[in-house]
């Protein structure tokens, strides 16, 4: 969906297609013709944004085959879809039976990560709508936190510097500005927004490298949006893109019903890092006995923003709404790219039964986000 900010800027809202399992071109096109088309119909909008997830082999194919890219462009065109952003975090296998920490590989010390991201840059430069101010690609926060040494940090910085040069060459040769956004996540080298601000500050001047603010991750860490944005401002680091999502919130970990309902979210596919306010953190829900339970818990489980969990569980939509006000509610938008990224539909306690039900859920999230965005003074286009 598209919005006009009062300052005249075009703001884009998309849903991320990493919720869909296909990793080849035929499968991705089938998803666009199927679920994505149904979402646009449900919302009754002229253009629906999709934040494409392209696994590394498909990114390679699209970057090097005009025929393959044309097929993808035609599928987007016939379904009224636009692409201004890509999710370059998962490399492949995001719908394996168990994903876990594999999602952080290859990391930014490994040449495969740079090669993959360069391919995504080349693809997005050719998919980007003519009136989009820039394209964005979100990527992982360097690596999982351990092991991480000074030598690894040096390797990662060298890779990001080469990426920055590729972005500059792409802009010069195509006239399209592509920007890459590093996404802080619990348990990773860049876990908190201040860490992201510090690590990314050397690249701030160029404007092509910045931060992807995931409001679920922000909430899990009990970070305050105003403080996080102030840290970015001080470092001069831009918010290139924001994933507007919500985490699980457990107000009273001692509540037996809350613990019973939380157990329904414990599943083996994805990591569900959990943090206790003012206390320690754990890497998954099977480690809850390591938490004191003296204060509230937040869980890295992306829950639908428009449908609250069963009480006494709740979600962090308050953090999302406060962040949205900072992102697009001011005199000028901090970012022009918003992406709904609830990739966990298939592992929810009550998951959609078919494509139609999934499309209805995705449309419900986007409609909820649309109502909050327009309440901030933006006009739906």
Coordinates of C-alpha atoms in Angstrom, one line a residue:
X1 CA 0.0 0.0 0.0
X2 CA 1.0 3.6 -0.6
X3 CA 0.6 6.7 1.6
X4 CA 1.3 10.4 1.0
X5 CA 3.0 12.0 4.0
X6 CA 2.1 15.7 4.6
X7 CA 5.6 16.7 3.4
X8 CA 4.8 15.1 0.1
X9 CA 6.9 12.0 0.6
X10 CA 5.7 8.6 -0.6
X11 CA 5.6 6.0 2.2
X12 CA 5.2 2.3 1.2
X13 CA 3.7 -0.5 3.3
X14 CA 4.4 -4.1 2.3
X15 CA 4.0 -7.6 3.7
X16 CA 7.0 -9.8 3.8
X17 CA 6.8 -12.9 1.7
X18 CA 9.1 -14.9 4.0
X19 CA 5.8 -16.2 5.3
X20 CA 5.7 -18.3 2.1
X21 CA 7.9 -21.4 1.7
X22 CA 8.9 -21.5 -2.0
X23 CA 12.5 -20.9 -2.9
X24 CA 12.4 -21.3 -6.7
X25 CA 10.9 -19.0 -9.3
X26 CA 7.9 -21.1 -10.1
X27 CA 7.0 -21.3 -6.5
X28 CA 7.4 -17.6 -5.8
X29 CA 5.3 -16.7 -8.8
X30 CA 2.6 -19.1 -7.6
X31 CA 2.6 -17.3 -4.3
X32 CA 2.2 -14.0 -6.0
X33 CA -0.6 -15.3 -8.2
X34 CA -2.2 -16.9 -5.1
X35 CA -1.9 -15.4 -1.7
X36 CA -0.6 -12.0 -2.6
X37 CA -3.4 -11.5 -5.2
X38 CA -6.0 -12.5 -2.5
X39 CA -4.5 -10.1 0.0
X40 CA -4.8 -7.2 -2.5
X41 CA -8.4 -8.2 -3.3
X42 CA -9.3 -8.4 0.4
X43 CA -7.8 -4.9 1.0
X44 CA -9.3 -3.5 -2.3
X45 CA -6.2 -1.4 -3.0
X46 CA -4.8 -0.5 -6.4
X47 CA -1.2 -1.5 -5.4
X48 CA -0.1 -3.9 -2.8
X49 CA 3.5 -3.9 -1.6
X50 CA 5.3 -7.2 -1.2
X51 CA 8.7 -7.4 0.6
X52 CA 10.1 -10.2 -1.4
X53 CA 12.2 -12.9 0.2
X54 CA 14.4 -14.5 -2.5
X55 CA 16.6 -17.5 -1.4
X56 CA 20.2 -17.3 -2.6
X57 CA 19.9 -19.6 -5.6
X58 CA 16.9 -17.7 -6.9
X59 CA 18.6 -14.3 -6.3
X60 CA 21.5 -15.6 -8.3
X61 CA 19.2 -16.7 -11.2
X62 CA 17.3 -13.4 -11.2
X63 CA 20.5 -11.3 -11.2
X64 CA 21.9 -13.2 -14.2
X65 CA 18.9 -14.1 -16.3
X66 CA 16.8 -11.4 -18.0
X67 CA 14.2 -14.0 -18.9
X68 CA 13.7 -15.1 -15.3
X69 CA 13.5 -11.5 -14.1
X70 CA 11.0 -10.7 -16.8
X71 CA 8.8 -13.6 -15.6
X72 CA 8.9 -12.2 -12.1
X73 CA 8.1 -8.7 -13.3
X74 CA 5.1 -9.9 -15.3
X75 CA 3.7 -11.7 -12.2
X76 CA 4.0 -8.6 -10.1
X77 CA 2.4 -6.5 -12.9
X78 CA -0.6 -8.7 -13.5
X79 CA -1.3 -8.9 -9.7
X80 CA -1.0 -5.2 -9.0
X81 CA 2.1 -5.7 -6.8
X82 CA 5.1 -3.5 -6.2
X83 CA 8.5 -4.2 -4.7
X84 CA 10.5 -1.5 -3.0
X85 CA 12.1 -3.7 -0.4
X86 CA 13.6 -7.2 -0.1
X87 CA 14.2 -9.3 3.0
X88 CA 17.8 -10.4 2.7
X89 CA 18.1 -12.0 6.2
X90 CA 17.4 -15.7 5.5
X91 CA 19.8 -17.2 3.0
X92 CA 17.9 -20.4 2.4
X93 CA 15.9 -23.0 4.2
X94 CA 13.7 -20.6 6.1
X95 CA 10.9 -23.2 6.1
X96 CA 12.9 -26.2 7.1
X97 CA 11.5 -28.3 9.9
X98 CA 14.0 -26.7 12.2
X99 CA 15.6 -23.3 11.4
X100 CA 17.0 -22.2 14.7
X101 CA 20.4 -20.6 14.5
X102 CA 20.9 -21.6 10.8
X103 CA 19.1 -18.4 9.9
X104 CA 22.3 -16.5 10.8
X105 CA 24.4 -18.3 8.3
X106 CA 26.3 -17.4 6.3
X107 CA 27.2 -14.4 8.4
X108 CA 28.9 -11.1 7.4
X109 CA 32.4 -12.7 7.9
X110 CA 31.7 -15.1 5.0
X111 CA 31.9 -14.2 1.3
X112 CA 28.6 -15.9 0.5
X113 CA 26.7 -13.3 2.5
X114 CA 28.2 -10.4 0.5
X115 CA 27.7 -12.2 -2.8
X116 CA 24.0 -12.9 -2.0
X117 CA 23.4 -9.3 -0.9
X118 CA 25.1 -8.0 -4.1
X119 CA 22.7 -10.1 -6.1
X120 CA 19.7 -8.7 -4.2
X121 CA 21.0 -5.2 -5.0
X122 CA 21.1 -6.0 -8.7
X123 CA 17.7 -7.5 -8.7
X124 CA 16.0 -4.7 -6.7
X125 CA 17.5 -2.0 -8.9
X126 CA 15.5 -3.5 -11.8
X127 CA 12.3 -4.2 -9.9
X128 CA 12.0 -0.8 -8.2
X129 CA 9.0 1.3 -9.3
X130 CA 10.0 4.5 -11.2
X131 CA 8.5 6.8 -8.5
X132 CA 10.1 5.1 -5.5
X133 CA 12.7 7.3 -3.8
X134 CA 15.0 4.3 -3.0
X135 CA 15.0 0.5 -2.6
X136 CA 15.8 -1.2 0.7
X137 CA 17.3 -4.6 1.7
X138 CA 17.2 -5.8 5.3
X139 CA 20.0 -8.1 6.5
X140 CA 21.1 -9.9 9.6
X141 CA 22.9 -8.1 12.5
X142 CA 26.3 -9.4 11.4
X143 CA 26.1 -12.8 13.1
X144 CA 24.9 -14.7 16.1
X145 CA 26.7 -13.2 19.2
X146 CA 29.1 -16.1 19.7
X147 CA 31.8 -16.6 18.7
X148 CA 32.6 -13.0 17.7
X149 CA 36.2 -11.7 17.8
X150 CA 38.0 -8.6 16.8
X151 CA 39.3 -10.4 13.7
X152 CA 35.7 -11.3 12.7
X153 CA 34.6 -7.7 13.2
X154 CA 37.4 -6.6 10.9
X155 CA 36.2 -9.1 8.2
X156 CA 32.6 -7.9 8.5
X157 CA 33.7 -4.3 8.2
X158 CA 35.7 -5.1 5.1
X159 CA 32.6 -6.8 3.6
X160 CA 30.3 -3.9 4.4
X161 CA 32.8 -1.5 2.8
X162 CA 32.8 -3.6 -0.4
X163 CA 29.0 -3.6 -0.3
X164 CA 28.9 0.2 0.1
X165 CA 31.1 0.5 -3.1
X166 CA 28.7 -1.8 -5.0
X167 CA 25.7 0.3 -3.9
X168 CA 27.5 3.4 -5.2
X169 CA 28.3 1.8 -8.5
X170 CA 24.8 0.5 -8.9
X171 CA 23.4 4.0 -8.3
X172 CA 25.8 5.5 -10.8
X173 CA 25.0 2.9 -13.5
X174 CA 21.3 2.6 -13.0
X175 CA 20.2 5.8 -11.4
X176 CA 18.4 3.8 -8.7
X177 CA 19.4 4.2 -5.1
X178 CA 19.5 1.0 -3.1
X179 CA 20.1 1.0 0.6
X180 CA 21.0 -1.9 3.0
X181 CA 19.6 -2.0 6.5
X182 CA 21.1 -4.1 9.4
X183 CA 18.5 -5.4 11.7
X184 CA 19.2 -5.6 15.5
X185 CA 17.9 -8.9 16.9
X186 CA 18.1 -10.5 20.4
X187 CA 21.1 -12.7 20.8
X188 CA 23.1 -11.3 17.9
X189 CA 26.3 -9.2 17.6
X190 CA 24.1 -6.2 17.0
X191 CA 21.4 -6.8 19.6
X192 CA 20.3 -3.4 20.7
X193 CA 19.7 -0.2 18.8
X194 CA 22.6 1.7 20.5
X195 CA 24.9 -1.1 19.4
X196 CA 23.6 -0.7 15.8
X197 CA 24.0 3.0 16.0
X198 CA 27.6 2.6 17.1
X199 CA 28.6 -0.1 14.6
X200 CA 26.9 1.6 11.7
X201 CA 28.0 5.2 12.4
X202 CA 31.1 5.0 10.1
X203 CA 28.8 4.5 7.1
X204 CA 26.2 7.2 8.0
X205 CA 27.7 9.9 5.8
X206 CA 27.0 7.9 2.6
X207 CA 23.4 7.2 3.5
X208 CA 23.3 3.8 1.8
X209 CA 24.0 1.8 4.9
X210 CA 21.7 2.1 7.9
X211 CA 19.4 0.3 10.3
X212 CA 16.3 -1.8 9.9
X213 CA 14.1 -1.2 13.0
X214 CA 12.1 -4.3 13.9
X215 CA 9.5 -3.2 16.5
X216 CA 9.1 -6.8 17.8
X217 CA 12.9 -7.0 18.5
X218 CA 12.9 -3.5 20.0
X219 CA 10.1 -4.6 22.4
X220 CA 11.6 -7.9 23.4
X221 CA 14.7 -6.1 24.6
X222 CA 12.5 -3.6 26.6
X223 CA 14.0 -0.8 24.6
X224 CA 12.1 2.5 24.7
X225 CA 11.4 3.8 21.2
X226 CA 12.1 7.5 22.0
X227 CA 15.5 6.5 23.5
X228 CA 16.3 4.3 20.5
X229 CA 15.6 7.0 18.0
X230 CA 17.6 9.5 20.0
X231 CA 20.6 7.1 19.9
X232 CA 20.3 6.9 16.1
X233 CA 20.0 10.6 15.8
X234 CA 23.2 11.2 17.8
X235 CA 25.1 8.7 15.6
X236 CA 23.5 10.1 12.4
X237 CA 22.4 6.6 11.4
X238 CA 19.3 6.5 9.3
X239 CA 16.3 4.1 9.6
X240 CA 16.3 2.7 6.1
X241 CA 13.4 0.4 6.7
X242 CA 11.2 -0.7 9.6
X243 CA 9.5 -4.1 10.2
X244 CA 6.4 -3.2 12.0
X245 CA 5.7 -6.2 14.1
X246 CA 4.7 -7.3 17.7
X247 CA 6.1 -9.6 20.3
X248 CA 4.4 -11.7 23.0
X249 CA 4.2 -10.0 26.4
X250 CA 3.7 -11.9 29.7
X251 CA 2.9 -9.3 32.4
X252 CA 3.0 -11.8 35.3
X253 CA 5.2 -14.9 34.7
X254 CA 3.9 -16.3 38.0
X255 CA 0.3 -16.6 36.5
X256 CA -0.3 -20.3 35.9
X257 CA -2.7 -19.6 33.1
X258 CA -0.2 -17.3 31.4
X259 CA 2.4 -20.0 31.6
X260 CA 0.0 -22.6 30.2
X261 CA -0.9 -20.4 27.2
X262 CA 2.8 -19.5 26.7
X263 CA 3.6 -23.2 26.4
X264 CA 1.4 -23.4 23.3
X265 CA 3.9 -21.1 21.6
X266 CA 6.9 -23.3 22.3
X267 CA 7.8 -24.9 19.0
X268 CA 11.1 -26.2 17.5
X269 CA 11.2 -24.4 14.1
X270 CA 12.3 -20.9 15.1
X271 CA 14.3 -19.4 18.0
X272 CA 12.1 -17.6 20.5
X273 CA 14.5 -15.5 22.5
X274 CA 12.9 -14.3 25.7
X275 CA 13.9 -11.4 28.0
X276 CA 12.8 -10.5 31.5
X277 CA 12.4 -6.8 32.4
X278 CA 15.5 -5.8 34.4
X279 CA 16.7 -9.4 34.4
X280 CA 18.5 -11.9 32.2
X281 CA 17.6 -13.4 28.8
X282 CA 17.4 -16.8 27.3
X283 CA 17.7 -18.1 23.7
X284 CA 14.5 -20.2 23.5
X285 CA 11.3 -21.0 25.3
X286 CA 12.6 -24.4 26.5
X287 CA 14.9 -22.5 28.9
X288 CA 12.2 -20.6 30.9
X289 CA 13.4 -22.2 34.2
X290 CA 16.5 -20.0 33.9
X291 CA 14.5 -16.9 34.4
X292 CA 13.6 -15.5 37.8
X293 CA 10.1 -14.6 36.9
X294 CA 10.3 -11.5 39.1
X295 CA 9.0 -9.1 36.4
X296 CA 7.4 -9.2 32.9
X297 CA 8.7 -11.4 30.0
X298 CA 8.7 -10.6 26.4
X299 CA 9.2 -13.3 23.7
X300 CA 10.6 -13.1 20.2
X301 CA 7.5 -14.6 18.6
X302 CA 6.0 -12.4 15.9
X303 CA 2.3 -12.4 16.6
X304 CA -0.4 -10.9 14.3
X305 CA -0.7 -7.2 15.2
X306 CA -4.5 -7.1 14.7
X307 CA -5.4 -10.1 16.8
X308 CA -4.3 -10.0 20.5
X309 CA -3.3 -13.3 22.1
X310 CA -5.6 -14.9 24.6
X311 CA -5.5 -13.2 28.0
X312 CA -3.6 -13.0 30.3
X313 CA -1.0 -13.0 27.4
X314 CA -0.8 -9.8 25.4
X315 CA 1.3 -8.3 22.6
X316 CA 3.6 -5.3 22.3
X317 CA 1.4 -3.3 19.9
X318 CA 1.9 -0.3 22.2
X319 CA 5.6 -0.3 21.3
X320 CA 4.7 -0.7 17.7
X321 CA 2.3 2.3 17.7
X322 CA 4.8 4.5 19.6
X323 CA 7.5 3.6 17.1
X324 CA 5.1 4.3 14.1
X325 CA 4.6 7.8 15.4
X326 CA 8.3 8.3 15.5
X327 CA 8.8 6.7 12.1
X328 CA 6.2 8.5 10.0
X329 CA 4.3 10.8 12.3
X330 CA 6.7 13.7 12.4
X331 CA 7.3 16.6 10.1
X332 CA 9.2 14.3 7.8
X333 CA 9.2 10.5 7.8
X334 CA 12.3 8.8 9.2
X335 CA 11.8 6.0 6.7
X336 CA 9.6 5.5 3.6
X337 CA 9.6 1.7 3.9
X338 CA 7.3 -0.2 6.4
X339 CA 7.0 -3.9 6.2
X340 CA 4.7 -6.3 8.1
X341 CA 6.8 -9.3 9.0
X342 CA 4.7 -11.9 10.7
X343 CA 6.5 -15.0 9.4
X344 CA 5.1 -17.3 12.1
X345 CA 1.6 -17.9 10.9
X346 CA 2.3 -21.6 10.3
X347 CA 3.5 -22.2 13.9
X348 CA 0.8 -20.2 15.8
X349 CA -1.3 -22.2 18.2
X350 CA -4.2 -21.7 15.8
X351 CA -2.5 -21.5 12.4
X352 CA -4.4 -20.7 9.1
X353 CA -5.9 -23.8 7.5
X354 CA -5.4 -22.8 3.9
X355 CA -4.2 -20.0 1.6
X356 CA -7.5 -18.1 1.8
X357 CA -7.3 -18.0 5.6
X358 CA -3.7 -16.9 5.5
X359 CA -4.5 -14.1 3.0
X360 CA -7.3 -13.0 5.3
X361 CA -4.9 -12.8 8.2
X362 CA -2.3 -10.9 6.3
X363 CA -4.9 -8.5 5.0
X364 CA -6.2 -8.0 8.6
X365 CA -2.7 -7.0 9.8
X366 CA -2.2 -4.6 6.9
X367 CA -5.7 -3.0 7.5
X368 CA -4.8 -2.5 11.1
X369 CA -1.5 -0.9 10.2
X370 CA -3.2 1.3 7.6
X371 CA -5.6 2.6 10.2
X372 CA -2.7 3.6 12.5
X373 CA -0.8 5.2 9.7
X374 CA -3.7 7.3 8.4
X375 CA -4.4 8.4 12.0
X376 CA -0.9 9.9 12.0
X377 CA -2.0 12.2 9.1
X378 CA -0.9 10.3 6.1
X379 CA -3.2 9.9 3.1
X380 CA -3.9 6.5 1.6
X381 CA -3.2 6.5 -2.2

